[in-house]
Amino acid sequence: MKIAGLDIGTTGCKLTVFDEQGQDLGKAYRDYPVRRQVSGHEIDISVVMDSVYAVIGEMVTQYPDIGGIGITSFGETFVMTDAQGTPLHTAMLYTDPRGAEECAQLVETLGADRIARISGLAPHEMYSVCKIMWLKKHQPEVYQQARHIFLIGDYVAWHLTGVAQIDYSLATRSMAFDIGKLTWSEEILDAAGIDIFLLSKPVPTGTAAGCVTKAAAEKTGLNPDCQIVTVSHDQVAAAVGAGAFDGETAVDGAGTVECLTPIYDSLPDISVMSKGFFSVVPYVIPGKYVAYAFSYTGGALIQWCVNTFAKAEQEKAKEQGVSVNTYLEQQYNKQEPTGLLVLPHFAGAATPYMDTGSKGAILGLTAGTTLSEIYRACMEGVAYEMRLNYDALAASGIHFTKLHATGGGAKSKVWMQMKADILNLPILSLKTTDAGTVGSAMLTGVAVGVFRDLAEAAAVMVRQRETYLPDPKRHEQYMRIYERYRKVYQAVRPLM
């Protein structure tokens, strides 16, 4: 029997298939368009579902014995549907500007501290409940017709199984879930004017929803006995796929977005967490929680640098048979930091500021500055921003002593060593870059009986690449520059 992890992102979805020994057998991917305008950022959920059917169908032709599929997805985005699951509107992404007034209304009614203590989230318009309120106010006919309100993961699971259930971690991204009681918050939903019965049933991470429906089996080619598993929000799945299960280990998700995910062995101090806009999310292990500290531009900043400045270098790299990233890393042949300061807010500031109006900046340029220095400085900027988040989390009770690194950035030895030096922590890079699909498959394997528990799943599916130890001398060099970096946001923001 094969197991699979379905990872649904904002711009595309992929299905990765594994055998019972945890070997990656292959994947299928489909992208879909996102519409971004000044007035709104939207996605057509029907297209997402069509893409899901497509990736499943493609892999089933190769592996007809897929016995379980776990679903992980991005958060916040919701869709209202009729009784048949047909979307009644295009869905708003978390970056959509709508919902700010409704968020302020909730804060006025309940208080920011009360909302944070219930939901684990500092109030912000990015979360589902604010945008549901906006839609109800501006398109009341849609709300009146609605029979379901789904987030992405439970929307897909419902279409595959007919069961409306959502795991705790994804439900948290709505800002309407009680992370202590592990159920929808009637207090928040009543204040928001939202019918609790429209929402899916909350269940623990990794709960099987059931077998695929006859209609879903016919569309995809899946065996009717194939189990669909409600896994989690994508960052929780990535933490599982990185093999991080206690407070000693945190995860560095070095993807398009840079995300630091520490694990708490008990509920952290919400007042400390909300000051830095750090989400507190129930973890797969009962009683444990994770937090998200992130920058909107991790790998995205590196790609911007390459696309904008490195046209000639891409050709040279191709001639040498290496990636342009490796080529640019090799061009910087010094051991010390660049001394440049890059504020990586090219898509706004995430934690600990949550300032969507913030802009990126590159400081310290001279006529002698080279492209390789700018490229390296962009890597440093992302790492400094993670150090800033690390420091902001210090009072919350974190005690991790190492990082497990996943994502495309984990392949860069230069970047991994830089992060180890700046954070002054050992970093273990993993061979699997798609930790979300691995974590999804691990939880699926447990749910359908392939693995006894997560420990057994991790033993066969979490594969280490290399460990990077911090260099004390370079740490001191970076920290001298970091002291200047900490002042950049406050210096630049009033000007932009």
Coordinates of C-alpha atoms in Angstrom, one line a residue:
M1 CA 0.0 0.0 0.0
K2 CA 1.2 3.5 -0.8
I3 CA 0.6 6.6 1.2
A4 CA 0.6 10.2 -0.1
G5 CA 0.8 13.8 1.2
L6 CA -1.2 16.5 -0.5
D7 CA 0.2 20.0 0.1
I8 CA -2.1 22.8 -1.1
G9 CA -0.3 26.1 -1.4
T10 CA -1.4 29.6 -2.4
T11 CA -0.1 29.2 -6.0
G12 CA -0.2 25.5 -6.6
C13 CA -0.7 22.0 -5.1
K14 CA 1.4 18.9 -5.1
L15 CA 0.9 15.3 -4.3
T16 CA 3.9 13.2 -3.2
V17 CA 3.6 9.4 -3.0
F18 CA 5.6 7.2 -0.6
D19 CA 6.0 3.5 -0.1
E20 CA 5.7 1.7 3.2
Q21 CA 9.4 2.2 3.9
G22 CA 9.0 5.9 3.5
Q23 CA 10.7 6.2 0.1
D24 CA 9.7 9.1 -2.1
L25 CA 8.3 7.6 -5.3
G26 CA 7.4 10.7 -7.1
K27 CA 5.1 13.7 -7.2
A28 CA 2.6 15.6 -9.4
Y29 CA 2.2 19.4 -9.3
R30 CA -0.3 21.9 -10.7
D31 CA -0.3 25.6 -10.3
Y32 CA -3.3 28.0 -10.4
P33 CA -3.6 31.7 -10.8
V34 CA -4.0 34.2 -8.0
R35 CA -5.6 37.6 -8.8
R36 CA -3.9 40.5 -6.9
Q37 CA -5.4 44.0 -7.2
V38 CA -5.3 47.0 -5.0
S39 CA -8.8 46.3 -3.8
G40 CA -8.4 42.6 -3.2
H41 CA -6.3 39.4 -3.4
E42 CA -8.4 36.5 -4.5
I43 CA -8.3 32.9 -5.6
D44 CA -10.9 30.7 -7.4
I45 CA -11.4 27.7 -5.1
S46 CA -13.0 25.7 -7.9
V47 CA -9.7 25.8 -9.8
V48 CA -7.9 24.7 -6.7
M49 CA -10.1 21.7 -6.4
D50 CA -9.7 20.8 -10.1
S51 CA -5.9 20.9 -9.6
V52 CA -6.3 18.6 -6.6
Y53 CA -8.2 16.1 -8.8
A54 CA -5.6 16.4 -11.5
V55 CA -2.5 15.7 -9.2
I56 CA -4.3 12.8 -7.6
G57 CA -5.4 11.4 -11.0
E58 CA -1.8 11.7 -12.4
M59 CA -0.3 9.7 -9.5
V60 CA -3.0 7.1 -9.3
T61 CA -2.1 6.1 -12.9
Q62 CA 1.3 5.2 -11.6
Y63 CA 0.4 3.9 -8.2
P64 CA -3.2 2.6 -8.1
D65 CA -2.7 1.1 -4.6
I66 CA -2.6 4.5 -2.8
G67 CA -4.3 3.6 0.4
G68 CA -4.2 7.0 2.2
I69 CA -3.9 10.7 1.4
G70 CA -3.2 13.3 4.0
I71 CA -4.2 16.9 3.4
T72 CA -2.2 19.9 4.5
S73 CA -2.9 23.5 3.3
F74 CA -2.2 27.1 3.7
G75 CA -4.3 28.9 6.2
E76 CA -6.7 31.8 6.7
T77 CA -8.4 31.7 3.3
F78 CA -12.1 30.5 3.5
V79 CA -15.0 29.9 1.2
M80 CA -18.7 29.8 1.7
T81 CA -20.5 27.1 -0.3
D82 CA -24.0 25.8 -0.8
A83 CA -25.2 22.4 0.5
Q84 CA -23.5 20.7 -2.5
G85 CA -20.1 22.3 -1.8
T86 CA -20.3 24.8 -4.7
P87 CA -18.4 28.0 -3.9
L88 CA -20.6 31.1 -3.7
H89 CA -17.8 33.6 -4.2
T90 CA -14.1 33.9 -5.0
A91 CA -12.0 33.5 -1.9
M92 CA -9.9 36.2 -0.2
L93 CA -6.2 35.4 0.5
Y94 CA -4.6 36.4 3.8
T95 CA -3.0 39.3 2.1
D96 CA -6.3 40.8 1.0
P97 CA -6.8 44.3 2.6
R98 CA -10.5 43.7 3.3
G99 CA -11.5 43.0 6.9
A100 CA -9.5 45.7 8.7
E101 CA -12.6 47.6 9.9
E102 CA -14.3 44.3 11.0
C103 CA -11.1 43.4 13.0
A104 CA -11.2 46.7 14.7
Q105 CA -14.9 46.1 15.5
L106 CA -14.1 42.8 17.1
V107 CA -11.3 44.4 19.2
E108 CA -13.7 47.1 20.3
T109 CA -16.3 44.5 21.4
L110 CA -14.1 41.9 23.1
G111 CA -10.7 43.6 23.6
A112 CA -7.4 42.6 21.9
D113 CA -6.2 40.8 25.0
R114 CA -9.3 38.7 25.3
I115 CA -9.2 37.6 21.6
A116 CA -5.5 36.7 21.9
R117 CA -6.1 34.6 25.1
I118 CA -8.9 32.7 23.4
S119 CA -7.5 32.2 19.9
G120 CA -3.7 32.4 20.5
L121 CA -3.5 35.2 17.9
A122 CA -3.0 38.9 18.1
P123 CA -6.0 40.4 16.3
H124 CA -5.3 41.1 12.6
E125 CA -7.4 41.4 9.5
M126 CA -5.5 38.6 7.8
Y127 CA -7.5 36.0 9.7
S128 CA -10.7 34.3 8.4
V129 CA -13.2 35.6 10.9
C130 CA -12.5 39.3 9.9
K131 CA -13.0 38.6 6.3
I132 CA -16.1 36.5 6.9
M133 CA -17.6 39.5 8.7
W134 CA -16.7 41.7 5.7
L135 CA -18.4 39.3 3.3
K136 CA -21.5 39.0 5.4
K137 CA -21.7 42.8 5.6
H138 CA -21.0 43.6 1.9
Q139 CA -22.5 40.5 0.3
P140 CA -25.3 39.4 2.7
E141 CA -27.0 37.3 0.0
V142 CA -23.9 35.1 -0.1
Y143 CA -24.0 34.5 3.6
Q144 CA -27.7 33.8 3.6
Q145 CA -27.2 31.1 0.9
A146 CA -24.2 29.5 2.7
R147 CA -24.5 26.1 4.2
H148 CA -20.8 25.6 4.9
I149 CA -17.9 27.8 5.7
F150 CA -14.7 26.0 4.8
L151 CA -11.0 26.7 5.0
I152 CA -9.0 25.2 2.2
G153 CA -8.0 21.9 3.9
D154 CA -11.5 21.0 5.0
Y155 CA -13.0 22.2 1.7
V156 CA -10.9 19.6 -0.1
A157 CA -11.5 16.9 2.4
W158 CA -15.3 17.4 2.2
H159 CA -15.2 17.1 -1.6
L160 CA -13.3 13.9 -1.4
T161 CA -15.2 12.3 1.5
G162 CA -18.4 14.2 2.2
V163 CA -17.2 14.8 5.8
A164 CA -16.9 18.3 7.2
Q165 CA -14.0 18.3 9.7
I166 CA -11.0 20.5 10.3
D167 CA -8.0 19.9 12.4
Y168 CA -7.1 22.1 15.4
S169 CA -4.1 23.8 13.8
L170 CA -5.9 24.9 10.6
A171 CA -9.0 26.0 12.6
T172 CA -6.7 28.2 14.7
R173 CA -5.9 30.3 11.5
S174 CA -9.5 31.6 11.6
M175 CA -9.0 33.6 14.8
A176 CA -12.3 32.0 16.0
F177 CA -10.9 28.8 17.6
D178 CA -10.3 28.4 21.4
I179 CA -6.8 26.9 21.7
G180 CA -7.4 26.0 25.3
K181 CA -10.8 24.2 25.0
L182 CA -9.9 23.0 21.4
T183 CA -13.3 23.9 20.0
W184 CA -14.8 26.9 18.2
S185 CA -15.1 29.9 20.3
E186 CA -18.8 30.8 20.8
E187 CA -17.7 34.1 22.4
I188 CA -15.8 35.2 19.3
L189 CA -18.3 33.9 16.8
D190 CA -21.2 35.5 18.6
A191 CA -19.4 38.8 18.6
A192 CA -18.7 38.4 14.9
G193 CA -22.3 37.4 14.1
I194 CA -21.3 34.1 12.5
D195 CA -23.3 30.9 12.8
I196 CA -21.1 28.2 14.4
F197 CA -23.0 25.5 12.7
L198 CA -21.7 26.6 9.3
L199 CA -18.2 25.6 10.3
S200 CA -16.6 22.1 10.1
K201 CA -16.2 19.9 13.2
P202 CA -12.8 20.5 14.8
V203 CA -10.7 17.2 15.2
P204 CA -7.1 16.4 16.3
T205 CA -4.4 16.7 13.8
G206 CA -4.0 13.6 11.7
T207 CA -7.7 12.4 12.1
A208 CA -9.0 10.2 9.3
A209 CA -12.1 11.7 7.6
G210 CA -13.1 8.4 5.9
C211 CA -13.0 6.8 2.5
V212 CA -13.4 8.7 -0.7
T213 CA -16.9 9.0 -2.1
K214 CA -17.9 7.2 -5.2
A215 CA -17.9 10.5 -7.1
A216 CA -14.4 11.3 -6.0
A217 CA -13.2 7.8 -6.8
E218 CA -14.6 8.1 -10.3
K219 CA -13.0 11.6 -10.8
T220 CA -9.5 10.5 -9.6
G221 CA -9.3 6.8 -10.2
L222 CA -8.7 6.2 -6.5
N223 CA -9.6 2.9 -4.9
P224 CA -12.9 3.4 -3.0
D225 CA -11.2 2.2 0.1
C226 CA -8.6 5.0 0.1
Q227 CA -8.7 6.9 3.3
I228 CA -8.5 10.7 3.4
V229 CA -6.8 12.1 6.5
T230 CA -7.3 15.7 7.8
V231 CA -3.7 16.6 8.6
S232 CA -3.0 20.2 9.5
H233 CA -2.0 23.7 8.6
D234 CA 1.1 23.6 6.4
Q235 CA 3.6 24.8 9.0
V236 CA 2.5 22.2 11.5
A237 CA 2.9 19.5 8.8
A238 CA 6.4 20.9 8.1
A239 CA 7.3 20.6 11.8
V240 CA 6.2 17.0 11.8
G241 CA 8.1 16.3 8.6
A242 CA 11.2 17.9 10.1
G243 CA 11.1 15.4 13.0
A244 CA 10.6 18.1 15.7
F245 CA 8.5 16.8 18.6
D246 CA 9.6 18.6 21.7
G247 CA 10.9 22.0 23.0
E248 CA 14.5 21.1 22.4
T249 CA 14.1 21.4 18.6
A250 CA 12.8 24.2 16.5
V251 CA 12.3 24.2 12.7
D252 CA 13.8 26.6 10.2
G253 CA 11.5 26.5 7.1
A254 CA 13.8 28.0 4.5
G255 CA 11.3 28.3 1.7
T256 CA 9.7 31.2 -0.2
V257 CA 8.7 32.5 3.2
E258 CA 11.2 32.1 6.0
C259 CA 9.6 30.6 9.1
L260 CA 11.0 29.8 12.5
T261 CA 8.8 27.3 14.4
P262 CA 9.6 26.6 18.0
I263 CA 7.7 24.0 20.0
Y264 CA 6.4 24.6 23.5
D265 CA 5.8 21.7 26.0
S266 CA 3.0 23.7 27.5
L267 CA 0.9 26.8 26.7
P268 CA 3.2 29.8 26.5
D269 CA 2.5 33.2 28.0
I270 CA -0.1 34.7 25.5
S271 CA 0.7 38.2 26.6
V272 CA 4.3 37.8 25.6
M273 CA 3.4 36.1 22.3
S274 CA 0.8 38.6 21.2
K275 CA 3.2 41.5 21.6
G276 CA 5.3 40.1 18.7
F277 CA 2.2 38.9 16.8
F278 CA 3.4 35.3 17.3
S279 CA 0.7 32.7 16.7
V280 CA 0.2 30.0 19.3
V281 CA -1.1 26.8 17.6
P282 CA -2.0 23.4 19.1
Y283 CA 0.5 20.8 18.0
V284 CA 0.0 17.2 17.0
I285 CA 1.2 16.0 20.5
P286 CA -1.6 16.7 23.0
G287 CA -0.6 19.5 25.4
K288 CA 2.1 20.9 23.2
Y289 CA 2.0 24.0 21.0
V290 CA 4.0 25.6 18.3
A291 CA 4.5 29.3 17.4
Y292 CA 5.2 30.9 14.0
A293 CA 7.9 33.6 13.7
F294 CA 8.3 34.4 10.0
S295 CA 9.4 36.8 7.3
Y296 CA 7.3 37.1 4.1
T297 CA 10.5 37.2 2.0
G298 CA 13.0 34.4 2.7
G299 CA 13.8 32.5 -0.5
A300 CA 11.6 35.1 -2.3
L301 CA 14.2 37.8 -1.6
I302 CA 17.0 35.7 -2.9
Q303 CA 15.0 35.0 -6.1
W304 CA 14.3 38.7 -6.5
C305 CA 18.0 39.4 -6.3
V306 CA 18.8 36.8 -8.9
N307 CA 15.9 37.8 -11.3
T308 CA 16.7 41.6 -11.0
F309 CA 20.4 41.7 -11.1
A310 CA 21.9 38.4 -12.2
K311 CA 21.0 38.0 -15.9
A312 CA 24.7 37.6 -17.0
E313 CA 25.5 35.5 -14.0
Q314 CA 22.8 33.0 -14.9
E315 CA 24.4 32.5 -18.2
K316 CA 27.9 32.1 -16.6
A317 CA 26.5 29.6 -14.1
K318 CA 24.9 27.6 -16.9
E319 CA 28.2 27.4 -18.7
Q320 CA 29.9 26.1 -15.6
G321 CA 27.1 23.6 -14.9
V322 CA 26.1 25.0 -11.5
S323 CA 23.0 26.9 -10.2
V324 CA 23.2 30.6 -10.3
N325 CA 22.8 30.6 -6.5
T326 CA 25.9 28.4 -6.2
Y327 CA 27.8 30.6 -8.7
L328 CA 27.0 33.8 -6.7
E329 CA 27.9 32.2 -3.4
Q330 CA 31.3 31.2 -4.9
Q331 CA 32.0 34.8 -6.1
Y332 CA 32.0 36.0 -2.5
N333 CA 35.3 34.5 -1.4
K334 CA 35.5 36.1 2.1
Q335 CA 34.7 34.6 5.4
E336 CA 33.5 37.7 7.2
P337 CA 30.1 39.4 6.9
T338 CA 29.5 41.9 4.1
G339 CA 28.7 44.8 6.4
L340 CA 25.7 45.7 4.3
L341 CA 22.3 45.9 5.9
V342 CA 19.3 44.5 4.0
L343 CA 15.8 45.0 5.5
P344 CA 14.0 42.0 3.9
H345 CA 10.5 43.7 4.0
F346 CA 10.1 43.5 0.3
A347 CA 6.5 42.2 0.8
G348 CA 5.9 44.0 4.1
A349 CA 7.0 43.1 7.6
A350 CA 5.8 39.9 9.3
T351 CA 6.6 39.1 12.9
P352 CA 7.4 40.7 15.2
Y353 CA 6.0 43.9 13.5
M354 CA 3.1 42.7 11.3
D355 CA 3.4 45.9 9.3
T356 CA 2.2 45.3 5.7
G357 CA 3.2 48.9 4.8
S358 CA 6.9 48.4 5.6
K359 CA 9.3 48.4 2.6
G360 CA 12.6 46.7 1.9
A361 CA 15.9 48.6 2.0
I362 CA 19.6 48.0 1.1
L363 CA 22.0 50.2 3.1
G364 CA 25.7 50.7 2.9
L365 CA 26.2 50.5 -0.9
T366 CA 29.3 52.1 -2.5
A367 CA 30.5 52.3 -6.1
G368 CA 32.7 49.3 -5.3
T369 CA 29.8 47.1 -4.1
T370 CA 29.6 43.9 -6.2
L371 CA 26.6 41.8 -7.0
S372 CA 27.9 38.8 -5.0
E373 CA 28.0 41.1 -1.9
I374 CA 24.4 42.2 -2.5
Y375 CA 23.4 38.6 -2.9
R376 CA 25.2 37.6 0.2
A377 CA 23.7 40.6 2.1
C378 CA 20.2 39.5 1.2
M379 CA 20.9 36.1 2.8
E380 CA 22.2 37.9 5.8
G381 CA 19.2 40.2 6.0
V382 CA 16.8 37.2 6.2
A383 CA 19.0 35.6 8.9
Y384 CA 19.2 38.8 10.9
E385 CA 15.4 39.1 10.7
M386 CA 15.2 35.5 12.2
R387 CA 17.6 36.5 14.9
L388 CA 15.3 39.5 15.7
N389 CA 12.4 37.1 16.0
Y390 CA 14.5 34.7 18.1
D391 CA 15.3 37.5 20.5
A392 CA 11.6 38.6 20.6
L393 CA 10.6 35.1 21.6
A394 CA 13.2 34.8 24.4
A395 CA 10.7 35.9 27.1
S396 CA 8.1 33.3 26.0
G397 CA 9.9 30.3 27.4
I398 CA 11.7 28.9 24.4
H399 CA 14.5 26.5 25.2
F400 CA 15.4 24.9 21.9
T401 CA 19.1 24.0 21.5
K402 CA 19.1 23.2 17.8
L403 CA 17.3 23.8 14.5
H404 CA 16.1 21.3 11.9
A405 CA 16.2 23.1 8.5
T406 CA 13.9 22.3 5.6
G407 CA 12.9 23.9 2.3
G408 CA 15.0 24.8 -0.7
G409 CA 17.3 27.1 1.3
A410 CA 18.4 24.1 3.4
K411 CA 20.5 23.0 0.3
S412 CA 22.7 26.1 0.6
K413 CA 25.7 25.3 2.8
V414 CA 26.6 28.9 2.9
W415 CA 23.2 30.0 4.1
M416 CA 23.0 27.2 6.7
Q417 CA 26.4 28.1 8.2
M418 CA 25.5 31.8 8.2
K419 CA 22.2 31.1 10.1
A420 CA 24.1 28.8 12.6
D421 CA 26.6 31.6 13.2
I422 CA 24.0 34.4 13.6
L423 CA 21.7 32.4 15.8
N424 CA 24.6 30.7 17.6
L425 CA 22.8 27.4 17.3
P426 CA 23.6 24.1 15.5
I427 CA 21.5 23.6 12.4
L428 CA 20.7 20.2 11.0
S429 CA 19.7 20.3 7.3
L430 CA 17.3 17.6 6.1
K431 CA 17.4 15.9 2.8
T432 CA 13.7 16.4 2.2
T433 CA 12.9 19.9 1.1
D434 CA 9.1 19.3 1.1
A435 CA 8.7 18.7 4.8
G436 CA 5.0 19.5 4.6
T437 CA 4.3 16.6 2.3
V438 CA 6.5 14.3 4.4
G439 CA 4.8 15.3 7.6
S440 CA 1.4 14.9 5.9
A441 CA 2.4 11.4 4.7
M442 CA 3.8 10.5 8.2
L443 CA 0.5 11.3 9.9
T444 CA -1.4 9.5 7.1
G445 CA 0.8 6.5 7.6
V446 CA -0.1 6.5 11.3
A447 CA -3.8 7.0 10.6
V448 CA -4.0 4.1 8.1
G449 CA -1.8 1.7 10.1
V450 CA 1.4 1.8 8.0
F451 CA 3.3 3.1 11.1
R452 CA 2.6 2.4 14.7
D453 CA 3.3 6.0 15.7
L454 CA 5.1 9.2 14.7
A455 CA 8.4 8.0 16.2
E456 CA 8.4 5.0 13.8
A457 CA 7.4 7.2 10.9
A458 CA 10.1 9.7 11.7
A459 CA 12.7 6.9 11.9
V460 CA 12.2 6.0 8.3
M461 CA 11.0 9.3 6.7
V462 CA 13.1 12.1 8.3
R463 CA 16.5 11.9 6.7
Q464 CA 19.4 14.1 7.8
R465 CA 21.8 15.8 5.4
E466 CA 24.4 17.8 7.3
T467 CA 25.0 19.5 10.7
Y468 CA 26.3 23.1 10.8
L469 CA 28.0 24.2 14.0
P470 CA 28.2 27.9 14.9
D471 CA 31.7 29.6 14.7
P472 CA 32.3 31.7 17.8
K473 CA 34.5 34.3 16.0
R474 CA 32.0 34.8 13.1
H475 CA 29.1 35.0 15.6
E476 CA 30.8 37.9 17.3
Q477 CA 31.3 39.6 13.9
Y478 CA 27.7 39.1 13.0
M479 CA 26.4 40.4 16.3
R480 CA 28.3 43.7 16.0
I481 CA 26.5 44.2 12.7
Y482 CA 23.2 42.9 14.1
E483 CA 23.2 45.6 16.7
R484 CA 23.0 48.1 13.8
Y485 CA 20.4 45.9 11.9
R486 CA 18.0 46.1 14.9
K487 CA 17.7 49.8 14.4
V488 CA 17.0 49.7 10.6
Y489 CA 13.2 49.2 10.7
Q490 CA 12.7 52.1 13.1
A491 CA 15.0 54.3 11.0
V492 CA 13.6 53.5 7.6
R493 CA 9.9 53.1 8.3
P494 CA 9.1 56.8 8.9
L495 CA 10.6 57.7 5.6
M496 CA 8.6 55.2 3.6

